[in-house]
């Protein structure tokens, strides 16, 4: 047992070392505008992915039993004013037990107990992540670029930099105005409890004045979809013009997550909503460094990891179901965001997810089906290819090149779900295909955005939501359309030396 003990010490040291990194960054992060932090954060995640897929696993590492629950000492005291009424928060509780009253600390830890066979183990090592299917990438080249110039970053984080990314990426003043107008539409449709609903009649300020609301009662999905475009813009509850509204929104989502012990959705929600909530909580935690969000974010990721189909490695509507490509896309993005935020992500879960992609792919990985390899289509192909990019496929991977060429040939559609993924894929690849795609996509969205009445700033007519629009209506379409127009700065191009070097190098 002496060996185990030594290994445990080593692991603990590794955990502490890993935790020290965010601490060291915290000072800079506090100084920097949120959008810059967002940029950095997205770069970090890409780089961490690259590190992870570039290492060859040498042995099965001991899994870390995390020595403590996520930090809850500042838990939610500032959120109290906006907490949903049904969240059982006691009055006069000391700062450090507010969240513990909602979720016992033991429950936060429970996924790491060795005797819970269904639990997703927590780990800090990510070395075997994606290694079997993903070749090493040239993203490591970008590590040097960032590492060598991180000190210069502070001097580059000006509002002008986002404008420059818009200009070099292919956005324009109309697309930027459309984004701001969309964010205002979301603010007008926030409910008094801080969350959002697909049912626009529930919104006192709208009462259904906007058409194409939905009666579906998935508050988690609606709230997450509403919050994502703010984070994409670089706005958080600590930075930007909507701090108060975003604090209330995050409180609502974090409250649902804590109440569900990690399960963020209820009633008509599903793992699709869980994935979206995982992205929001992880990104907002990473961008704001607000420790109050650490526990809810980790709980949401734990739930995702536990919900993976143990056989096929995918996700669908309910935990442990055989997966579909669409749900897998959202969960992988959530785990990626969590990894970026220094939350605990089990690499074996990610590795299993890449095996799911292997099972549904055809044409050597250029095309992807929904639940098997038999039914490829443009939207599924786009999801599959974006996942492959994040899992480490190189830019010159033949299947990736072929798949991207197929997407480009098809061009933007009015199916926003397809467009959301395909736009990211094309943006990462850059080049002529991107320029051509972007011009059509950007102008389509600028021209189809509603301009009149309460609907001004939203999207529905002239576009289709695609996968999920029937269920989620105008709010869903508006979220996807806004994020498409944020593509220039929401994620830096994975393979883009230009943005990395020009933005982050002196
Ligand atoms: Zn309205």
Coordinates of C-alpha atoms and ligand atoms in Angstrom, one line a residue:
X1 CA 0.0 0.0 0.0
X2 CA 3.1 2.2 0.3
X3 CA 3.1 2.5 -3.4
X4 CA -0.5 3.5 -3.6
X5 CA 0.1 6.1 -0.9
X6 CA 3.0 7.5 -2.8
X7 CA 1.0 7.6 -5.9
X8 CA -1.8 9.3 -4.1
X9 CA 0.6 11.9 -2.9
X10 CA 1.8 12.4 -6.4
X11 CA -1.7 12.8 -7.7
X12 CA -2.6 15.2 -5.0
X13 CA 0.5 17.3 -5.9
X14 CA -0.7 17.2 -9.5
X15 CA -4.1 18.3 -8.6
X16 CA -2.8 21.1 -6.5
X17 CA -0.4 22.1 -9.3
X18 CA -3.2 22.1 -11.7
X19 CA -5.3 24.3 -9.4
X20 CA -2.4 26.7 -9.0
X21 CA -2.6 27.6 -12.6
X22 CA -5.9 29.2 -12.5
X23 CA -4.8 31.0 -9.4
X24 CA -1.9 32.5 -11.2
X25 CA -4.1 33.5 -14.0
X26 CA -6.7 35.1 -11.8
X27 CA -4.9 38.3 -11.4
X28 CA -4.6 38.9 -15.1
X29 CA -8.1 37.6 -15.7
X30 CA -9.5 40.2 -13.3
X31 CA -7.9 42.9 -15.3
X32 CA -8.8 41.8 -18.7
X33 CA -12.1 42.4 -20.5
X34 CA -14.4 39.4 -20.6
X35 CA -14.2 39.0 -24.3
X36 CA -10.5 38.7 -24.1
X37 CA -10.7 36.1 -21.4
X38 CA -13.2 34.3 -23.7
X39 CA -10.7 34.3 -26.4
X40 CA -7.9 33.1 -24.2
X41 CA -10.2 30.5 -22.8
X42 CA -11.1 29.1 -26.1
X43 CA -7.5 29.1 -27.2
X44 CA -6.6 27.2 -24.0
X45 CA -9.1 24.6 -24.6
X46 CA -7.9 24.0 -28.1
X47 CA -4.3 23.8 -26.9
X48 CA -5.2 21.5 -24.0
X49 CA -6.9 19.2 -26.6
X50 CA -3.8 19.3 -28.7
X51 CA -1.6 18.4 -25.7
X52 CA -3.9 15.6 -24.8
X53 CA -4.1 14.0 -28.2
X54 CA -0.5 14.4 -28.8
X55 CA 0.7 12.3 -25.9
X56 CA 1.0 8.6 -26.2
X57 CA -0.4 6.9 -23.2
X58 CA 2.2 4.7 -21.5
X59 CA 0.2 3.1 -18.8
X60 CA -3.2 3.2 -17.2
X61 CA -2.8 6.0 -14.7
X62 CA -4.3 5.8 -11.3
X63 CA -7.5 7.7 -11.1
X64 CA -7.5 10.6 -8.9
X65 CA -10.0 10.6 -6.1
X66 CA -10.5 14.3 -5.8
X67 CA -9.5 15.4 -2.4
X68 CA -12.4 17.8 -1.9
X69 CA -15.6 19.0 -3.4
X70 CA -15.5 22.0 -5.6
X71 CA -14.9 25.2 -3.7
X72 CA -18.1 26.4 -2.2
X73 CA -17.0 29.0 0.3
X74 CA -18.4 32.0 -1.6
X75 CA -21.4 30.0 -2.6
X76 CA -24.2 32.0 -4.0
X77 CA -24.5 34.7 -1.3
X78 CA -24.6 37.3 -4.1
X79 CA -27.0 35.2 -6.1
X80 CA -29.6 35.1 -3.3
X81 CA -31.6 38.0 -4.4
X82 CA -32.3 36.4 -7.7
X83 CA -32.6 32.9 -6.5
X84 CA -35.8 31.1 -7.7
X85 CA -38.3 30.9 -4.9
X86 CA -38.4 27.1 -4.9
X87 CA -34.7 26.8 -4.3
X88 CA -34.3 25.7 -0.7
X89 CA -31.8 28.2 0.6
X90 CA -32.0 28.9 4.3
X91 CA -31.7 32.3 5.7
X92 CA -28.9 33.2 8.1
X93 CA -26.6 30.5 7.0
X94 CA -22.9 31.0 7.1
X95 CA -21.4 31.7 3.7
X96 CA -19.8 28.3 3.4
X97 CA -22.8 26.2 3.8
X98 CA -25.4 27.8 1.5
X99 CA -24.7 25.5 -1.3
X100 CA -24.1 22.6 1.0
X101 CA -27.7 23.0 2.2
X102 CA -28.8 22.5 -1.3
X103 CA -26.4 19.8 -2.2
X104 CA -24.6 17.9 0.5
X105 CA -20.9 18.1 -0.1
X106 CA -20.8 14.3 0.0
X107 CA -23.1 14.3 -3.1
X108 CA -20.7 16.4 -5.0
X109 CA -18.0 13.9 -4.3
X110 CA -20.0 10.8 -4.8
X111 CA -19.0 10.3 -8.4
X112 CA -15.5 9.6 -7.3
X113 CA -16.2 6.9 -4.8
X114 CA -14.7 3.6 -5.9
X115 CA -17.7 1.5 -5.0
X116 CA -20.1 3.3 -7.3
X117 CA -19.7 1.4 -10.5
X118 CA -21.9 3.7 -12.5
X119 CA -20.1 6.8 -11.5
X120 CA -17.8 8.6 -13.9
X121 CA -14.4 8.7 -12.2
X122 CA -12.8 12.1 -11.8
X123 CA -9.4 12.5 -13.2
X124 CA -6.9 15.1 -14.1
X125 CA -4.8 13.1 -16.5
X126 CA -6.0 13.5 -20.0
X127 CA -3.2 11.7 -21.8
X128 CA -5.2 8.9 -23.4
X129 CA -7.9 11.3 -24.7
X130 CA -8.7 10.5 -28.3
X131 CA -5.4 8.9 -28.9
X132 CA -6.6 5.8 -30.7
X133 CA -8.5 7.6 -33.4
X134 CA -6.9 11.0 -33.4
X135 CA -3.5 11.5 -34.9
X136 CA -1.3 14.2 -33.5
X137 CA -2.2 17.6 -34.7
X138 CA -0.3 20.7 -35.6
X139 CA -2.1 22.6 -32.9
X140 CA 1.0 22.1 -30.8
X141 CA 2.6 24.6 -33.1
X142 CA 0.2 27.1 -31.8
X143 CA 1.2 26.4 -28.2
X144 CA 4.6 28.0 -28.9
X145 CA 2.9 31.0 -30.3
X146 CA 0.8 31.5 -27.3
X147 CA 3.3 30.5 -24.7
X148 CA 5.9 32.9 -26.1
X149 CA 3.7 35.9 -26.1
X150 CA 1.3 35.4 -23.2
X151 CA 3.1 38.3 -21.5
X152 CA 2.2 40.5 -24.3
X153 CA -1.4 39.6 -24.2
X154 CA -2.3 42.2 -21.6
X155 CA -1.3 44.9 -24.0
X156 CA -3.4 43.6 -26.8
X157 CA -6.7 43.2 -25.2
X158 CA -8.5 46.2 -26.4
X159 CA -11.9 46.5 -27.9
X160 CA -10.2 47.1 -31.2
X161 CA -9.0 43.5 -31.2
X162 CA -12.5 42.1 -31.4
X163 CA -13.2 44.5 -34.2
X164 CA -10.1 43.3 -35.9
X165 CA -11.2 39.7 -35.6
X166 CA -14.5 40.6 -37.1
X167 CA -12.8 42.4 -40.0
X168 CA -10.3 39.7 -40.7
X169 CA -12.8 36.8 -40.2
X170 CA -15.4 38.3 -42.6
X171 CA -17.9 40.0 -40.3
X172 CA -19.0 43.6 -40.8
X173 CA -20.9 46.4 -39.0
X174 CA -24.3 44.9 -40.1
X175 CA -23.5 41.5 -38.6
X176 CA -22.2 43.1 -35.4
X177 CA -25.3 45.3 -35.1
X178 CA -27.4 42.1 -35.7
X179 CA -25.7 40.4 -32.8
X180 CA -26.3 43.3 -30.4
X181 CA -29.9 43.6 -31.5
X182 CA -30.4 39.9 -30.9
X183 CA -29.0 40.2 -27.4
X184 CA -31.5 42.9 -26.6
X185 CA -34.3 40.6 -27.8
X186 CA -33.1 38.0 -25.3
X187 CA -33.0 40.5 -22.5
X188 CA -36.6 41.6 -23.3
X189 CA -37.7 37.9 -23.0
X190 CA -36.0 37.0 -19.7
X191 CA -38.6 35.9 -17.2
X192 CA -38.8 37.3 -13.7
X193 CA -37.2 34.2 -12.2
X194 CA -34.0 34.9 -14.2
X195 CA -34.5 32.1 -16.7
X196 CA -36.0 31.9 -20.2
X197 CA -38.8 29.8 -21.7
X198 CA -39.5 28.6 -25.2
X199 CA -43.1 29.7 -24.5
X200 CA -43.0 33.4 -25.2
X201 CA -46.4 33.8 -23.8
X202 CA -44.9 33.2 -20.4
X203 CA -42.8 36.3 -20.7
X204 CA -44.6 39.3 -19.1
X205 CA -43.0 41.7 -21.5
X206 CA -44.0 39.7 -24.6
X207 CA -47.1 37.7 -23.8
X208 CA -46.8 36.0 -27.1
X209 CA -46.5 39.2 -29.1
X210 CA -43.6 37.4 -30.8
X211 CA -44.8 34.5 -32.9
X212 CA -43.5 30.9 -32.9
X213 CA -43.0 30.5 -29.2
X214 CA -43.4 26.9 -28.0
X215 CA -45.3 25.4 -25.2
X216 CA -42.6 22.9 -24.4
X217 CA -41.6 23.3 -20.8
X218 CA -37.8 22.9 -21.0
X219 CA -36.6 25.9 -19.0
X220 CA -33.0 24.5 -18.8
X221 CA -32.7 24.3 -22.6
X222 CA -34.3 27.7 -23.2
X223 CA -32.1 29.4 -20.5
X224 CA -28.9 27.8 -21.7
X225 CA -29.7 28.8 -25.3
X226 CA -30.4 32.3 -24.3
X227 CA -27.2 32.7 -22.3
X228 CA -24.8 31.2 -24.8
X229 CA -24.9 34.1 -27.3
X230 CA -23.9 36.5 -24.4
X231 CA -20.9 34.4 -23.5
X232 CA -20.0 34.1 -27.2
X233 CA -20.0 37.9 -27.3
X234 CA -17.7 38.0 -24.3
X235 CA -20.4 39.3 -21.9
X236 CA -20.6 37.7 -18.4
X237 CA -22.2 38.5 -15.1
X238 CA -19.0 40.2 -14.2
X239 CA -18.3 42.1 -17.5
X240 CA -20.3 43.9 -20.1
X241 CA -23.6 45.7 -20.3
X242 CA -25.9 42.9 -19.0
X243 CA -24.2 41.8 -15.7
X244 CA -27.4 41.9 -13.6
X245 CA -29.5 39.9 -16.2
X246 CA -26.7 37.3 -16.7
X247 CA -26.3 36.9 -12.9
X248 CA -30.0 36.1 -12.7
X249 CA -29.9 33.8 -15.6
X250 CA -26.8 31.9 -14.3
X251 CA -28.4 31.7 -10.9
X252 CA -31.5 30.1 -12.4
X253 CA -29.5 27.6 -14.4
X254 CA -27.1 26.8 -11.5
X255 CA -30.1 26.5 -9.2
X256 CA -31.7 23.9 -11.4
X257 CA -28.4 22.0 -11.7
X258 CA -27.9 21.9 -8.0
X259 CA -31.4 21.0 -7.3
X260 CA -31.1 18.1 -9.7
X261 CA -27.7 17.1 -8.2
X262 CA -26.1 17.7 -11.6
X263 CA -29.1 17.0 -13.7
X264 CA -29.9 20.4 -15.1
X265 CA -33.1 19.6 -17.0
X266 CA -36.5 18.7 -15.9
X267 CA -39.9 17.7 -17.4
X268 CA -39.6 17.9 -21.1
X269 CA -35.9 18.6 -21.2
X270 CA -33.3 16.0 -22.2
X271 CA -29.6 15.4 -22.4
X272 CA -29.6 17.9 -25.2
X273 CA -30.4 20.6 -22.7
X274 CA -27.9 19.1 -20.2
X275 CA -25.1 19.5 -22.7
X276 CA -26.1 23.1 -23.4
X277 CA -26.2 23.8 -19.6
X278 CA -22.8 22.2 -19.2
X279 CA -21.4 24.5 -21.9
X280 CA -22.9 27.6 -20.3
X281 CA -21.8 26.8 -16.7
X282 CA -18.3 25.8 -17.7
X283 CA -17.7 28.8 -20.0
X284 CA -19.1 31.3 -17.6
X285 CA -17.0 29.8 -14.8
X286 CA -13.9 29.9 -16.9
X287 CA -14.6 33.5 -18.2
X288 CA -15.6 35.0 -14.9
X289 CA -13.4 32.9 -12.5
X290 CA -16.4 33.1 -10.2
X291 CA -16.0 30.2 -7.8
X292 CA -19.7 30.1 -7.1
X293 CA -20.1 28.5 -10.5
X294 CA -17.5 25.7 -9.9
X295 CA -19.7 23.3 -8.1
X296 CA -22.7 23.6 -10.4
X297 CA -20.5 23.3 -13.5
X298 CA -18.7 20.2 -12.2
X299 CA -22.0 18.6 -11.1
X300 CA -23.4 19.2 -14.6
X301 CA -20.4 17.6 -16.2
X302 CA -20.5 14.7 -13.8
X303 CA -24.0 14.0 -14.8
X304 CA -23.0 14.0 -18.5
X305 CA -20.2 11.6 -17.8
X306 CA -22.5 9.3 -15.9
X307 CA -25.2 9.5 -18.6
X308 CA -22.9 8.1 -21.3
X309 CA -24.0 4.9 -23.0
X310 CA -21.6 2.5 -21.4
X311 CA -21.6 0.3 -24.5
X312 CA -21.6 2.6 -27.6
X313 CA -20.1 5.7 -25.9
X314 CA -22.8 8.1 -27.1
X315 CA -25.6 10.1 -25.6
X316 CA -29.2 10.6 -26.5
X317 CA -32.3 11.8 -24.7
X318 CA -32.1 9.9 -21.4
X319 CA -29.0 8.6 -19.6
X320 CA -27.4 5.5 -20.9
X321 CA -29.4 5.3 -24.1
X322 CA -27.6 4.3 -27.3
X323 CA -26.4 7.6 -28.7
X324 CA -27.1 9.9 -31.6
X325 CA -24.7 12.2 -33.3
X326 CA -26.5 15.4 -32.4
X327 CA -26.6 14.8 -28.7
X328 CA -23.0 13.6 -28.7
X329 CA -22.0 16.9 -30.3
X330 CA -23.5 18.9 -27.4
X331 CA -22.0 16.7 -24.7
X332 CA -18.5 16.7 -26.3
X333 CA -18.6 20.5 -26.5
X334 CA -19.6 20.6 -22.8
X335 CA -16.8 18.3 -21.8
X336 CA -14.4 20.4 -23.9
X337 CA -15.5 23.6 -22.2
X338 CA -15.2 21.9 -18.8
X339 CA -11.7 20.7 -19.6
X340 CA -10.8 24.3 -20.6
X341 CA -12.2 25.6 -17.3
X342 CA -10.0 23.2 -15.3
X343 CA -13.0 21.2 -14.3
X344 CA -12.6 17.4 -14.0
X345 CA -13.2 15.5 -17.1
X346 CA -12.6 11.8 -17.4
X347 CA -10.5 11.1 -20.6
X348 CA -12.0 7.7 -20.9
X349 CA -15.4 9.3 -21.4
X350 CA -14.1 11.4 -24.3
X351 CA -12.3 8.4 -25.8
X352 CA -15.4 6.4 -25.7
X353 CA -17.3 9.2 -27.5
X354 CA -14.8 9.2 -30.3
X355 CA -15.5 5.5 -30.7
X356 CA -19.1 6.4 -31.1
X357 CA -18.1 8.6 -34.0
X358 CA -16.2 5.7 -35.5
X359 CA -19.3 3.7 -35.4
X360 CA -21.5 6.2 -37.2
X361 CA -19.0 7.4 -39.8
X362 CA -18.8 6.5 -43.4
X363 CA -16.5 7.5 -46.3
X364 CA -13.6 6.9 -43.9
X365 CA -14.8 9.7 -41.6
X366 CA -16.0 12.3 -44.1
X367 CA -19.6 11.6 -43.4
X368 CA -21.7 10.8 -40.3
X369 CA -25.0 9.2 -39.7
X370 CA -27.5 9.8 -36.9
X371 CA -27.5 6.6 -34.9
X372 CA -25.5 4.5 -37.3
X373 CA -23.4 4.9 -40.4
X374 CA -26.4 4.4 -42.8
X375 CA -28.0 7.8 -42.8
X376 CA -25.4 10.5 -43.4
X377 CA -26.6 14.1 -44.1
X378 CA -25.1 17.5 -44.2
X379 CA -26.1 18.5 -40.6
X380 CA -24.8 15.2 -39.1
X381 CA -21.6 15.5 -41.2
X382 CA -21.0 19.0 -39.9
X383 CA -21.4 17.9 -36.3
X384 CA -19.2 14.9 -36.8
X385 CA -16.5 16.9 -38.5
X386 CA -16.4 19.6 -35.8
X387 CA -16.1 16.9 -33.2
X388 CA -13.2 15.4 -35.1
X389 CA -11.5 18.7 -35.3
X390 CA -11.7 19.1 -31.6
X391 CA -10.5 15.6 -31.1
X392 CA -7.4 16.3 -33.0
X393 CA -7.8 15.6 -36.7
X394 CA -5.2 17.6 -38.7
X395 CA -6.3 20.1 -41.2
X396 CA -4.9 18.0 -44.0
X397 CA -6.6 14.8 -42.9
X398 CA -8.1 13.5 -46.2
X399 CA -11.5 12.6 -44.7
X400 CA -11.7 16.1 -43.1
X401 CA -10.8 17.8 -46.3
X402 CA -13.3 15.7 -48.3
X403 CA -16.0 16.3 -45.7
X404 CA -15.4 20.0 -45.6
X405 CA -15.4 20.3 -49.4
X406 CA -18.8 18.5 -49.4
X407 CA -20.2 21.0 -46.8
X408 CA -18.8 23.9 -48.8
X409 CA -20.3 22.6 -52.0
X410 CA -23.7 22.4 -50.4
X411 CA -23.4 25.9 -49.1
X412 CA -25.3 27.5 -46.2
X413 CA -28.9 26.4 -46.0
X414 CA -31.8 27.9 -44.1
X415 CA -31.4 25.1 -41.6
X416 CA -29.7 26.9 -38.8
X417 CA -28.7 23.7 -36.9
X418 CA -26.8 22.6 -40.0
X419 CA -25.4 26.1 -40.5
X420 CA -24.4 26.5 -36.9
X421 CA -22.0 23.5 -37.1
X422 CA -21.0 23.9 -40.7
X423 CA -20.1 27.5 -40.2
X424 CA -17.7 26.6 -37.3
X425 CA -16.2 23.8 -39.4
X426 CA -15.6 26.1 -42.4
X427 CA -14.3 28.9 -40.1
X428 CA -11.7 26.6 -38.6
X429 CA -10.5 25.6 -42.1
X430 CA -10.4 29.2 -43.4
X431 CA -9.4 29.8 -47.0
X432 CA -11.6 30.5 -50.0
X433 CA -14.2 28.0 -49.0
X434 CA -14.7 30.0 -45.8
X435 CA -14.8 33.3 -47.5
X436 CA -17.5 32.2 -49.9
X437 CA -19.5 30.4 -47.3
X438 CA -19.3 33.3 -44.8
X439 CA -20.5 35.9 -47.3
X440 CA -23.6 34.0 -48.1
X441 CA -24.3 33.0 -44.5
X442 CA -23.7 36.4 -43.0
X443 CA -25.9 38.2 -45.5
X444 CA -28.6 35.7 -45.2
X445 CA -28.8 36.2 -41.4
X446 CA -28.6 39.9 -41.6
X447 CA -31.4 40.0 -44.1
X448 CA -33.7 37.6 -42.3
X449 CA -33.4 39.0 -38.8
X450 CA -36.8 40.4 -37.7
X451 CA -36.7 44.2 -37.8
X452 CA -40.1 45.2 -36.5
X453 CA -42.1 45.1 -33.3
X454 CA -41.4 42.9 -30.4
X455 CA -39.8 40.4 -32.8
X456 CA -37.1 42.8 -33.7
X457 CA -33.7 41.2 -33.2
X458 CA -34.9 37.6 -33.4
X459 CA -35.0 35.1 -36.2
X460 CA -37.7 32.7 -37.4
X461 CA -39.1 33.7 -40.8
X462 CA -36.7 33.0 -43.7
X463 CA -34.8 30.4 -41.8
X464 CA -35.5 27.1 -40.3
X465 CA -34.2 25.9 -36.9
X466 CA -33.5 22.4 -38.3
X467 CA -32.9 19.8 -35.6
X468 CA -34.9 21.0 -32.7
X469 CA -36.8 24.0 -34.2
X470 CA -40.2 22.4 -34.0
X471 CA -39.7 21.9 -30.3
X472 CA -38.0 25.1 -29.5
X473 CA -39.2 27.8 -31.9
X474 CA -38.1 31.4 -32.2
X475 CA -35.8 31.5 -29.2
X476 CA -33.9 28.5 -30.5
X477 CA -33.5 30.0 -34.0
X478 CA -32.4 33.3 -32.5
X479 CA -29.8 31.6 -30.4
X480 CA -28.2 29.6 -33.3
X481 CA -28.3 32.6 -35.7
X482 CA -26.6 34.9 -33.2
X483 CA -23.9 32.4 -32.5
X484 CA -23.3 31.9 -36.2
X485 CA -22.7 35.7 -36.5
X486 CA -20.4 35.5 -33.5
X487 CA -18.2 32.9 -35.2
X488 CA -15.4 35.4 -35.9
X489 CA -14.5 35.8 -32.2
X490 CA -16.5 33.1 -30.3
X491 CA -13.8 30.4 -31.1
X492 CA -10.5 31.1 -32.7
X493 CA -9.8 29.0 -35.7
X494 CA -8.3 25.7 -34.6
X495 CA -5.7 25.7 -37.4
X496 CA -5.4 29.4 -37.8
X497 CA -1.9 30.7 -37.3
X498 CA -3.0 34.0 -38.5
X499 CA -5.4 34.8 -35.6
X500 CA -3.1 33.2 -33.0
X501 CA 0.0 35.0 -34.2
X502 CA -1.4 38.3 -35.1
X503 CA -3.6 38.6 -32.1
X504 CA -1.3 37.3 -29.5
X505 CA 2.2 38.0 -30.8
X506 CA 3.9 41.2 -30.4
Ligands
LIG1 ZN1 -41.7 39.1 -27.8

